PDB file of C-alpha atoms and ligand atoms in Angstrom:
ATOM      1  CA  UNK A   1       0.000   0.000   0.000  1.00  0.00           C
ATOM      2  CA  UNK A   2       3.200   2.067   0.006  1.00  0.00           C
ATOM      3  CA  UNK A   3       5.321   3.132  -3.144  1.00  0.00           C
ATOM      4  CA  UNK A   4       8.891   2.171  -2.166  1.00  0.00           C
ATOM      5  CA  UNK A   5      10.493   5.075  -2.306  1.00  0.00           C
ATOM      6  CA  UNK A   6       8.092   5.487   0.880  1.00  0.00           C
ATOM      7  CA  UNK A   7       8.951   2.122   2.349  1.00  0.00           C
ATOM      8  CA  UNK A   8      13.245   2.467   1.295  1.00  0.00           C
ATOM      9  CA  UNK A   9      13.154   5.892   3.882  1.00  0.00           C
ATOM     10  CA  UNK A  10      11.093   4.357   6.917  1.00  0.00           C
ATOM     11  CA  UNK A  11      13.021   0.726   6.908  1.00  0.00           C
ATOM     12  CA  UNK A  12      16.155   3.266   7.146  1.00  0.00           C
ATOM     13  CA  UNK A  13      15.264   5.488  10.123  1.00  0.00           C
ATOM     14  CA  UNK A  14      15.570   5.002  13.030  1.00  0.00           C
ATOM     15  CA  UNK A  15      13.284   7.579  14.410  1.00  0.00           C
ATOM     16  CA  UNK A  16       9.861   7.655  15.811  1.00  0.00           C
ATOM     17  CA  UNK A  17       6.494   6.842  13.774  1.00  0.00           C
ATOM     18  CA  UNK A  18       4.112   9.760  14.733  1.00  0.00           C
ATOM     19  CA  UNK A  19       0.589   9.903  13.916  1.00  0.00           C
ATOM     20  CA  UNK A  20      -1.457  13.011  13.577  1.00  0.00           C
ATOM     21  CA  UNK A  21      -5.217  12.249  14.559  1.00  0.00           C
ATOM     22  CA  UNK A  22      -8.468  14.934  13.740  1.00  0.00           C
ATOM     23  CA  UNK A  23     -11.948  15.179  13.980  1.00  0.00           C
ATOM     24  CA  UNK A  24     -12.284  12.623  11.041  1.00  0.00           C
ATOM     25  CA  UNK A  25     -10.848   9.654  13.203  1.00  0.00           C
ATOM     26  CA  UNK A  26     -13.296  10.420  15.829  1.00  0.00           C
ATOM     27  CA  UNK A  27     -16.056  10.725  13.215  1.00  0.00           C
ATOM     28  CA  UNK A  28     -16.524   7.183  12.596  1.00  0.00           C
ATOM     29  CA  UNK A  29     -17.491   6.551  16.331  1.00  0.00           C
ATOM     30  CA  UNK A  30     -20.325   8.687  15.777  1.00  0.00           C
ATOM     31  CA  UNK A  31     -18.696  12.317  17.176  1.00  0.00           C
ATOM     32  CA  UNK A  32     -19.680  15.070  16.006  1.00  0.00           C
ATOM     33  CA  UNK A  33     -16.828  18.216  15.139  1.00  0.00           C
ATOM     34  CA  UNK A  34     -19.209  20.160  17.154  1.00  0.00           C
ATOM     35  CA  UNK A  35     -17.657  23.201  14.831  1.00  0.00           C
ATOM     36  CA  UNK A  36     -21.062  23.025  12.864  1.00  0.00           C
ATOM     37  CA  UNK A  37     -24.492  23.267  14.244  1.00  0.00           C
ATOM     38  CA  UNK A  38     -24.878  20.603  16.271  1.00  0.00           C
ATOM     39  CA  UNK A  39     -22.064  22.831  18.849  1.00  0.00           C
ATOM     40  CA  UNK A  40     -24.779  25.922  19.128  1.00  0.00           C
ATOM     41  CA  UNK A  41     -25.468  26.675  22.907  1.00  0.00           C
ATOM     42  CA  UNK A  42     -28.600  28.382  24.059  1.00  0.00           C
ATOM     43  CA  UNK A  43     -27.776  30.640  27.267  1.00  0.00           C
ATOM     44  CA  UNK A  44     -31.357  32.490  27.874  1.00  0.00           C
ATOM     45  CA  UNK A  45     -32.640  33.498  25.229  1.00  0.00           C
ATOM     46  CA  UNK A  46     -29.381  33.513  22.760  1.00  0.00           C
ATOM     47  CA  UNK A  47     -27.634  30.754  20.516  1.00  0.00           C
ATOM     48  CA  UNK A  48     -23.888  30.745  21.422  1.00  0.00           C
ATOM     49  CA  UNK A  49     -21.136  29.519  18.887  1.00  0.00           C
ATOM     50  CA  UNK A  50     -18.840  26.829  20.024  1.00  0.00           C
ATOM     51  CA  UNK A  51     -15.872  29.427  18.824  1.00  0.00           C
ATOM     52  CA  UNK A  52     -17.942  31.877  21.814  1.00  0.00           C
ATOM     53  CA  UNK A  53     -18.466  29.039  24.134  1.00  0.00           C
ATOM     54  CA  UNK A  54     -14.881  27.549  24.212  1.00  0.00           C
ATOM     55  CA  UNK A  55     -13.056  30.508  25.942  1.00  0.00           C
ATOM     56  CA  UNK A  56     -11.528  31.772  28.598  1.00  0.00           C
ATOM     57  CA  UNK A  57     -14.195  34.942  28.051  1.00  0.00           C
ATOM     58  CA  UNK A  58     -17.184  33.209  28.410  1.00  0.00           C
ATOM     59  CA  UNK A  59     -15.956  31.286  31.341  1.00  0.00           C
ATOM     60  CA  UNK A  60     -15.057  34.020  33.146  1.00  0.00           C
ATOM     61  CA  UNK A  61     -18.519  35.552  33.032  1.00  0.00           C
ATOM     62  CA  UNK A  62     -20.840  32.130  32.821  1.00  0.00           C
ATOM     63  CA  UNK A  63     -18.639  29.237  34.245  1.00  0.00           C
ATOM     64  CA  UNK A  64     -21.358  27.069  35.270  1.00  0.00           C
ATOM     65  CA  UNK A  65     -22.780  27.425  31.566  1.00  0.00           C
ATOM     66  CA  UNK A  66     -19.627  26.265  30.249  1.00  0.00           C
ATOM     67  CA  UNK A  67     -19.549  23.381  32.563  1.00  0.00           C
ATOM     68  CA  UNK A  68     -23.012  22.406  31.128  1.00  0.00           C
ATOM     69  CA  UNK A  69     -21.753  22.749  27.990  1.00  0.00           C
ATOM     70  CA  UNK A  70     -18.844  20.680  28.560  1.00  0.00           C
ATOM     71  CA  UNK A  71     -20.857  18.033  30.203  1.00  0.00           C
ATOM     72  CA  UNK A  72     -23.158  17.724  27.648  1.00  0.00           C
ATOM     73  CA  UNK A  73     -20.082  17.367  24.924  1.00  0.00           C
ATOM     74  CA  UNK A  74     -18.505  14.802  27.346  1.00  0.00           C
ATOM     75  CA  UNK A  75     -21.861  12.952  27.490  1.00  0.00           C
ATOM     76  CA  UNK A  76     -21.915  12.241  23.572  1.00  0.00           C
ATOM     77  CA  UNK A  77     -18.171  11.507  23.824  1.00  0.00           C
ATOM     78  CA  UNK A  78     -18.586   8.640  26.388  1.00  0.00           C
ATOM     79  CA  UNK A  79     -21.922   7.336  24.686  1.00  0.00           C
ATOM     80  CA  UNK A  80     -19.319   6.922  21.375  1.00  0.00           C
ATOM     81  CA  UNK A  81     -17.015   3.726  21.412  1.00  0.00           C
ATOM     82  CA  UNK A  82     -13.180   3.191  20.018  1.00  0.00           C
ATOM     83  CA  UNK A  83     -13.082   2.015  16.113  1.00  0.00           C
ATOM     84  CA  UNK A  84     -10.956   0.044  13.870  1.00  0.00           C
ATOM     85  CA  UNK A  85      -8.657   2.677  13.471  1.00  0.00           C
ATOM     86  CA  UNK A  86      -8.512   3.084  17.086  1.00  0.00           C
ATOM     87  CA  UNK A  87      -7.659  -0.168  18.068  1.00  0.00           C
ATOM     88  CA  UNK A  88      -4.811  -0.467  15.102  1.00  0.00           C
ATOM     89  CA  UNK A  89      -3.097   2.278  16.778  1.00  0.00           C
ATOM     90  CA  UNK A  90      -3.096   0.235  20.156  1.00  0.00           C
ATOM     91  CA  UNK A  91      -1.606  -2.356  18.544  1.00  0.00           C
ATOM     92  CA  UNK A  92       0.826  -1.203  16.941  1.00  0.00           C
ATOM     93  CA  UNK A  93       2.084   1.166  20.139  1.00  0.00           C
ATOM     94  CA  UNK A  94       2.258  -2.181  21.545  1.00  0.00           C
ATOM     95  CA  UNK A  95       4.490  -3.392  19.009  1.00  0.00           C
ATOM     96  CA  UNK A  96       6.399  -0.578  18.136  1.00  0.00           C
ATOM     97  CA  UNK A  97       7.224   0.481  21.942  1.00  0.00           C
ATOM     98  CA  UNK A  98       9.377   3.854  22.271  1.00  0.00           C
ATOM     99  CA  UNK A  99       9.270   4.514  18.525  1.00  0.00           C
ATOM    100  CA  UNK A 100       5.416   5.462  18.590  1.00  0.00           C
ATOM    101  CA  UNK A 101       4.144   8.226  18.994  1.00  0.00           C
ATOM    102  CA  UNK A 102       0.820   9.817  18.725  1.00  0.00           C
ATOM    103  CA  UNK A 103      -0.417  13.062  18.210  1.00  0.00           C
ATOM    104  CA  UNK A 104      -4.061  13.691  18.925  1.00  0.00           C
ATOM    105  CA  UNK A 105      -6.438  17.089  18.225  1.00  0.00           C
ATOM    106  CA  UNK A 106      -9.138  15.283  19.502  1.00  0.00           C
ATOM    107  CA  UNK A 107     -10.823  16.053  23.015  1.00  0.00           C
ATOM    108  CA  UNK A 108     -12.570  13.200  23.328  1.00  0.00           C
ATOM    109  CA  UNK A 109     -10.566  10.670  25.185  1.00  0.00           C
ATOM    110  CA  UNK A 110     -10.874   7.739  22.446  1.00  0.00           C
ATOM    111  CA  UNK A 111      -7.521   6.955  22.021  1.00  0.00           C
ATOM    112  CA  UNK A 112      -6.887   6.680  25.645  1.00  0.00           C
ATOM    113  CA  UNK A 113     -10.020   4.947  25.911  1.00  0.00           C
ATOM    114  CA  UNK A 114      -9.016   2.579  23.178  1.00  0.00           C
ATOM    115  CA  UNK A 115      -5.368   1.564  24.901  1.00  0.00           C
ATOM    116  CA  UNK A 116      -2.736   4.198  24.134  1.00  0.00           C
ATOM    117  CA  UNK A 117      -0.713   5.045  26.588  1.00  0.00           C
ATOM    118  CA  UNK A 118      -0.824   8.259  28.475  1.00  0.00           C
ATOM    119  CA  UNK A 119       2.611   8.681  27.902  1.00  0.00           C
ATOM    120  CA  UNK A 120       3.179   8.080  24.255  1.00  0.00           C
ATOM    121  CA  UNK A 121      -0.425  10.314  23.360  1.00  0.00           C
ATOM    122  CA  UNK A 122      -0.287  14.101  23.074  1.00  0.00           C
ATOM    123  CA  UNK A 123      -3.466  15.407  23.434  1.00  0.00           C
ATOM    124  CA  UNK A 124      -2.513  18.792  21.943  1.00  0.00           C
ATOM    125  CA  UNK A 125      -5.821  20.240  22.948  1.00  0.00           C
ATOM    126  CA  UNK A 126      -6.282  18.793  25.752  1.00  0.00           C
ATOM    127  CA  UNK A 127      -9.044  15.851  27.164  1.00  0.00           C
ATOM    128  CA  UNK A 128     -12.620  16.666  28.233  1.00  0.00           C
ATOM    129  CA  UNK A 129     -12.660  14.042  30.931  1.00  0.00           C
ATOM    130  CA  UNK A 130     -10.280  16.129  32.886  1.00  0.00           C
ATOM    131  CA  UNK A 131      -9.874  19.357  34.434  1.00  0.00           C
ATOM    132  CA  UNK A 132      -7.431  21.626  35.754  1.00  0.00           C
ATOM    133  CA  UNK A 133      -7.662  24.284  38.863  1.00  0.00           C
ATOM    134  CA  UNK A 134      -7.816  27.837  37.053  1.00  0.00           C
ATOM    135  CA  UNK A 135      -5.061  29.078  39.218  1.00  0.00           C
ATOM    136  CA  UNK A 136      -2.899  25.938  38.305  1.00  0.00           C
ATOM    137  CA  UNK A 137      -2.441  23.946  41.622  1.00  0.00           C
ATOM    138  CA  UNK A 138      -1.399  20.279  41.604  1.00  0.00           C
ATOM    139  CA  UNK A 139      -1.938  17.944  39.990  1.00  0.00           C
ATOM    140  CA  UNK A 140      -2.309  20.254  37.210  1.00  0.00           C
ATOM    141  CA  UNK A 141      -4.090  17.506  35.265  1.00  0.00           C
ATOM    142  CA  UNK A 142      -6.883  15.974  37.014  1.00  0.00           C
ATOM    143  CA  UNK A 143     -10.247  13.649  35.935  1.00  0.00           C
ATOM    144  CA  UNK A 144     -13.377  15.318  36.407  1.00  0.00           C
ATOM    145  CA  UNK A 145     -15.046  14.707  39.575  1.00  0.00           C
ATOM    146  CA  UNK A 146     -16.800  10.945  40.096  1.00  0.00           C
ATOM    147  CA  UNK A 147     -19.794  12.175  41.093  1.00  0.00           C
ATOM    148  CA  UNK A 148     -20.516  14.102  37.605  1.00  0.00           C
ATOM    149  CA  UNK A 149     -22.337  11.846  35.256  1.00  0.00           C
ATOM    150  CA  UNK A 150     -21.222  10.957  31.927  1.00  0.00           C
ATOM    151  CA  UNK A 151     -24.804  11.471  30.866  1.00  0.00           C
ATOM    152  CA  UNK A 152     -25.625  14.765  30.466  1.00  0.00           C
ATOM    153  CA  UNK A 153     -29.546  16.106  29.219  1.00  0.00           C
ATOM    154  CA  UNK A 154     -28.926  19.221  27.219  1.00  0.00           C
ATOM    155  CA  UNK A 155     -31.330  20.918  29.052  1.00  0.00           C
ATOM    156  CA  UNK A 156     -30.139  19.785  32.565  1.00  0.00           C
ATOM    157  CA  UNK A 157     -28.316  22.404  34.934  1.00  0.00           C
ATOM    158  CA  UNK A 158     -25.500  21.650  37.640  1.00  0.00           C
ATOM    159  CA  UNK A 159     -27.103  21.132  40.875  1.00  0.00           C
ATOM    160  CA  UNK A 160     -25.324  23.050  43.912  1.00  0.00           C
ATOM    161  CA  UNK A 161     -23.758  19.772  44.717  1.00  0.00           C
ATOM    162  CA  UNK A 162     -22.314  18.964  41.480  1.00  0.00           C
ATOM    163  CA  UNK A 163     -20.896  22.799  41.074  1.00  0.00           C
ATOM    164  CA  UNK A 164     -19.021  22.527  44.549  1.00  0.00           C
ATOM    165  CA  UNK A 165     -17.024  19.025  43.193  1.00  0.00           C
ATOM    166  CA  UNK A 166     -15.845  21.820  40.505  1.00  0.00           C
ATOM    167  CA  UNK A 167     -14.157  23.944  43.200  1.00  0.00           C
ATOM    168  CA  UNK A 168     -10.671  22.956  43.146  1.00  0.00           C
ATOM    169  CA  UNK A 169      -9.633  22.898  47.261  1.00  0.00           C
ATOM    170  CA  UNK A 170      -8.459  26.542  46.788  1.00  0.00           C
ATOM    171  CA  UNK A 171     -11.724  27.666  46.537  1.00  0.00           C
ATOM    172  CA  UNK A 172     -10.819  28.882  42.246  1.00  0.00           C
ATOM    173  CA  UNK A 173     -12.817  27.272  39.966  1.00  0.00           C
ATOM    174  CA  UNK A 174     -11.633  23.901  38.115  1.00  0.00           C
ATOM    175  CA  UNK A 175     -11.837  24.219  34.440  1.00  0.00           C
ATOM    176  CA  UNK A 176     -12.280  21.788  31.708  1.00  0.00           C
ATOM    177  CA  UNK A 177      -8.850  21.026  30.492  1.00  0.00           C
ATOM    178  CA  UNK A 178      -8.935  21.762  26.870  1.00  0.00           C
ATOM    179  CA  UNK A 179      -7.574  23.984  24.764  1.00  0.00           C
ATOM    180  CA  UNK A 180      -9.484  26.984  24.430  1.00  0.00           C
ATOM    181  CA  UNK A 181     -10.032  29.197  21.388  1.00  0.00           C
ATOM    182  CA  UNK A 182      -8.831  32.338  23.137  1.00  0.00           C
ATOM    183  CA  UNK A 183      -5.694  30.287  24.525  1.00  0.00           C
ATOM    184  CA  UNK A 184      -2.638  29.294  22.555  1.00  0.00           C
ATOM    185  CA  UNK A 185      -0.556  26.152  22.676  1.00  0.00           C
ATOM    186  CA  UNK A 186       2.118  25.432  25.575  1.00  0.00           C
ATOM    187  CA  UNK A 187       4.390  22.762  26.414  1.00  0.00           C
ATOM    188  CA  UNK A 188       3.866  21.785  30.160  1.00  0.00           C
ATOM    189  CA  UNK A 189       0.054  21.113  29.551  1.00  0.00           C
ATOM    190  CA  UNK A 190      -0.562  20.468  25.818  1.00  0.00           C
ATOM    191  CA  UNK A 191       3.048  19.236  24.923  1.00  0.00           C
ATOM    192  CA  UNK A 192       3.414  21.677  22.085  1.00  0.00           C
ATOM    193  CA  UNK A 193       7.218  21.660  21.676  1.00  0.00           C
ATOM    194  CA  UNK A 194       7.443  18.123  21.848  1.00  0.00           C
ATOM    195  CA  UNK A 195       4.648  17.810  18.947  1.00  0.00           C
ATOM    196  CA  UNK A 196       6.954  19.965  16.933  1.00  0.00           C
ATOM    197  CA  UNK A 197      10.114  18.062  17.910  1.00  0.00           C
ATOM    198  CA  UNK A 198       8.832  14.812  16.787  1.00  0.00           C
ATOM    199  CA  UNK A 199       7.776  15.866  13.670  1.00  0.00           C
ATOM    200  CA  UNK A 200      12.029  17.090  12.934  1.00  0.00           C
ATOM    201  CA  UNK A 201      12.860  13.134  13.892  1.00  0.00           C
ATOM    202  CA  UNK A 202      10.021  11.500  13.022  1.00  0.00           C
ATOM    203  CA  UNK A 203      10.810   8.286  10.122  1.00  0.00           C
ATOM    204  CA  UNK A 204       7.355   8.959   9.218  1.00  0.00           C
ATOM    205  CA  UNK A 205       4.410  11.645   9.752  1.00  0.00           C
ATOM    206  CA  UNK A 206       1.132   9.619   9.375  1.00  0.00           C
ATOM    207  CA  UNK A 207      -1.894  12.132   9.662  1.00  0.00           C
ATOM    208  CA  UNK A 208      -5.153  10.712   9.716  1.00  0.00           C
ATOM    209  CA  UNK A 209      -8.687  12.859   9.268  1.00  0.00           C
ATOM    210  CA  UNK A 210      -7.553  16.534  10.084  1.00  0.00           C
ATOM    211  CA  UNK A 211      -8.243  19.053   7.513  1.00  0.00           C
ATOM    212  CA  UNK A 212      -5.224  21.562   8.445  1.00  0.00           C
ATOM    213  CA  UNK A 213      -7.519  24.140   9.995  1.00  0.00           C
ATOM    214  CA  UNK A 214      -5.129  24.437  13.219  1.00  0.00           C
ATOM    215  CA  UNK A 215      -1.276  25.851  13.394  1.00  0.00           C
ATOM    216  CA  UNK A 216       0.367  23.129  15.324  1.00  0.00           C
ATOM    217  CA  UNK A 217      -0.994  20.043  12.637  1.00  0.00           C
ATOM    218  CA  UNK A 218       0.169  22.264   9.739  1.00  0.00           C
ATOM    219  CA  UNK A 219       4.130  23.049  10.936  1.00  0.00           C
ATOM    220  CA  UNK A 220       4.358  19.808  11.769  1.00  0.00           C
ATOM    221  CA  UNK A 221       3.311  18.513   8.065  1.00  0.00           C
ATOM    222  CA  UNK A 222       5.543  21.195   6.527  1.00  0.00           C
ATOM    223  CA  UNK A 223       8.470  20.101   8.889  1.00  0.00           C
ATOM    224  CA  UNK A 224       8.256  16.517   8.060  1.00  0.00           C
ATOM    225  CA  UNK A 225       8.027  17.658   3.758  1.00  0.00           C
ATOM    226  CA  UNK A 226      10.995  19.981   3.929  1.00  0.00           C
ATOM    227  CA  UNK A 227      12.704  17.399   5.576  1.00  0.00           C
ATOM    228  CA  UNK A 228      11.970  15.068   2.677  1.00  0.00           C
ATOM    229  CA  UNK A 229      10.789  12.557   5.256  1.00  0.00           C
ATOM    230  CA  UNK A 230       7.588  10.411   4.560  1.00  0.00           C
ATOM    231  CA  UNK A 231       3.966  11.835   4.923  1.00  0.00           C
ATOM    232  CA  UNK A 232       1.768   9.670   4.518  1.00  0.00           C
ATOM    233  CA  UNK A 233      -1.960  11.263   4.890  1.00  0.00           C
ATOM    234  CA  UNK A 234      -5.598   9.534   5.112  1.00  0.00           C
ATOM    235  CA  UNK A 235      -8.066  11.212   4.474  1.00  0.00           C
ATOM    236  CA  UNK A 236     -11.530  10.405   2.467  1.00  0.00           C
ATOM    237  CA  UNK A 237     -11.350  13.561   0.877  1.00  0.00           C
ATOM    238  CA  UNK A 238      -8.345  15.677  -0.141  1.00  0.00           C
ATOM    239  CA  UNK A 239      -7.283  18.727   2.015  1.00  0.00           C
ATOM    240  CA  UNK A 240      -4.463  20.811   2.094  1.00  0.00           C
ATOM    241  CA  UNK A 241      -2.211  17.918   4.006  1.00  0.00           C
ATOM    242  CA  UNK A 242      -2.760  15.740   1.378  1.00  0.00           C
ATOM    243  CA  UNK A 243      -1.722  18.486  -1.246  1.00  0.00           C
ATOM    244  CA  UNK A 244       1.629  18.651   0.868  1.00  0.00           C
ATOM    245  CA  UNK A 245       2.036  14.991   0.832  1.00  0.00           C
ATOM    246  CA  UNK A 246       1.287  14.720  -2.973  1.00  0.00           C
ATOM    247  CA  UNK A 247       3.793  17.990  -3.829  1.00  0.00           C
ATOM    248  CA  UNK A 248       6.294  16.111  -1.376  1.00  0.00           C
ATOM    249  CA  UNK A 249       9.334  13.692  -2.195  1.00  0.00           C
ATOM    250  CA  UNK A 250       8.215  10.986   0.006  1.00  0.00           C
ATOM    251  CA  UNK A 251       4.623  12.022   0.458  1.00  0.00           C
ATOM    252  CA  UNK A 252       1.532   9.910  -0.467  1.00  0.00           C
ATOM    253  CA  UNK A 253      -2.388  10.384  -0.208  1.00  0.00           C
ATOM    254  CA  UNK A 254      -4.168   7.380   0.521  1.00  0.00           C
ATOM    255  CA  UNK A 255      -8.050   8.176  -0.039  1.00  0.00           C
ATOM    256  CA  UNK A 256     -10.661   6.729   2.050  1.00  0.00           C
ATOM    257  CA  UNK A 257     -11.594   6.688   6.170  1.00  0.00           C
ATOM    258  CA  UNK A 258      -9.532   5.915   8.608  1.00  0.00           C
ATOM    259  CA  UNK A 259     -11.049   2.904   9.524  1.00  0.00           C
ATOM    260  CA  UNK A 260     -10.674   1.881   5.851  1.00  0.00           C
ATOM    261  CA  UNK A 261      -6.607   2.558   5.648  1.00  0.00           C
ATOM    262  CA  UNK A 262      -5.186   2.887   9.142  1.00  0.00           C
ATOM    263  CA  UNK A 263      -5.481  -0.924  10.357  1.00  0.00           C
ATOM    264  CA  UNK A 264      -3.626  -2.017   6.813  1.00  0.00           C
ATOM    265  CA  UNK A 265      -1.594   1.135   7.299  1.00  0.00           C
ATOM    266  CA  UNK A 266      -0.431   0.426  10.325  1.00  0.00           C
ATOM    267  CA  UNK A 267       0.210  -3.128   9.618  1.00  0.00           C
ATOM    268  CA  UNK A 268       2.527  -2.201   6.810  1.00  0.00           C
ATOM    269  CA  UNK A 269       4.535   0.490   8.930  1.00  0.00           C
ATOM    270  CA  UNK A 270       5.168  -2.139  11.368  1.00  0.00           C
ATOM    271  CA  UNK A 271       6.428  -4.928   8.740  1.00  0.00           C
ATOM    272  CA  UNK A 272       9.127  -1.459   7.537  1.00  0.00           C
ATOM    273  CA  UNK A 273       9.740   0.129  10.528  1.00  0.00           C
ATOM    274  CA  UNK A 274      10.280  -2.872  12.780  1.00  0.00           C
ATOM    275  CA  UNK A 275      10.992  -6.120  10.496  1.00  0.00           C
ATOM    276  CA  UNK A 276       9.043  -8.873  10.502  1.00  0.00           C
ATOM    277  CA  UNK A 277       8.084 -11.415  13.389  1.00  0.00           C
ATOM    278  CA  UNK A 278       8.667  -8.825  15.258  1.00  0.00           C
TER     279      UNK A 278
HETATM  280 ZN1   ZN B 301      -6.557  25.450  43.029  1.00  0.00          ZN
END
């Protein structure tokens, strides 16, 4: 499924196979990008945008509504189960050890959910099934509170009770740990340097359902290309990675889902990358 000259440069590296996970991954569970309609928020009587709801602004002034928000979006992420693609990628962490590495836009927890390791996943905007105190006390990274359901009603409020278990014990509010669209990237919380460094050792850069709309995805798809290193992108329609990849030395485009290409995929990087009977 890859052209050799693909092949020739990972079986000669020695550096880490990164994947670069979107929306489109998460898609095929049945999760919505919540960028399009289905994201809209009614606060009294107006419709909020998920680009007005997902900021440090609107928390400030209506935490609780952002909360409800969140729980809601958590909800429909917990209802949704790992896929195919999904549970290549925990296989072939398992195989491939230190030399995997995954890079993950999504917020929904699937991957972790799925297998991956905490360690080797880089949720580069962040997890909504944790949280982190506003004022940044330790553990920076925590889960969200037991007692919050993973159901959530759209139209159901946080009781008192549920809005004191988001009171970190400072007494600041605890926030859901995502990347906000006020907010920019930063290493100690959304490993942004370590995204980018990857991507300037990486044998390959595998990116699977993102359409490029985001900085960090894009640098780390023009790193990989300028480095002549393979870039391999899947993707059921073409978008401006796979336009990279196709303009690229060792780039390809393989067309179709993820759960279509990345179980083959990954079955094909491990046969290069690692040898086989490994
Ligand atoms: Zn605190």
């Amino acid at each position: 499924m890859l052209p050799d000259r693909v092949g020739r440069a990972i079986t000669a590296s020695a550096g880490p196979i990164v994947f670069l996970t979107g929306a489109g991954i998460s898609a095929e569970s049945g999760i919505p990008t919540f960028r399009g309609p289905e994201g809209f928020w009614r606060v009294g009587s107006r419709n909020y945008q998920p680009t007005e709801m997902a900021t440090a602004v609107a928390f400030a002034r209506m935490p609780a509504e952002v909360w409800r928000w969140y729980l809601f979006r958590r909800g429909v992420c917990r209802s949704a189960a790992p896929n195919a693609a999904h549970r290549a990628l925990v296989r072939f962490e398992k195989r491939a050890g230190d030399r995997f590495l995954l890079v993950t836009q999504n917020v929904d927890g699937l991957h972790l959910r799925a297998g991956n390791s905490a360690a080797r996943t880089y949720q580069i905007h962040g997890n909504a099934d944790f949280c982190r105190c506003m004022r940044g006390c330790l553990p920076v990274v925590r889960e969200l509170p037991v007692k919050l359901s993973e159901s959530w009603e759209k139209e159901r409020s946080l009781d008192d009770a549920e809005l004191a278990t988001l009171r970190c014990a400072c007494g600041e509010w605890l926030r859901p740990h995502v990347l906000w669209f006020d907010e920019s990237y930063d290493e100690p919380v959304y490993r942004y340097v370590s995204a980018q460094r990857a991507a300037e050792t990486a044998a390959a850069l595998i990116v699977v359902g993102t359409s490029g709309a985001t900085s960090l995805p894009t640098r780390m798809c023009e790193t990989v290309a300028a480095r002549g290193a393979p870039l391999i992108v899947v993707d059921p329609e073409p978008t401006v990675f796979s336009a990279v990849a196709e303009a690229s030395a060792r780039g390809v485009y393989l067309r179709g889902t993820a759960t279509e290409i990345v179980p083959e995929l990954t079955e094909a990087l491990g046969a290069l990358a690692l040898g086989r009977g490994v």
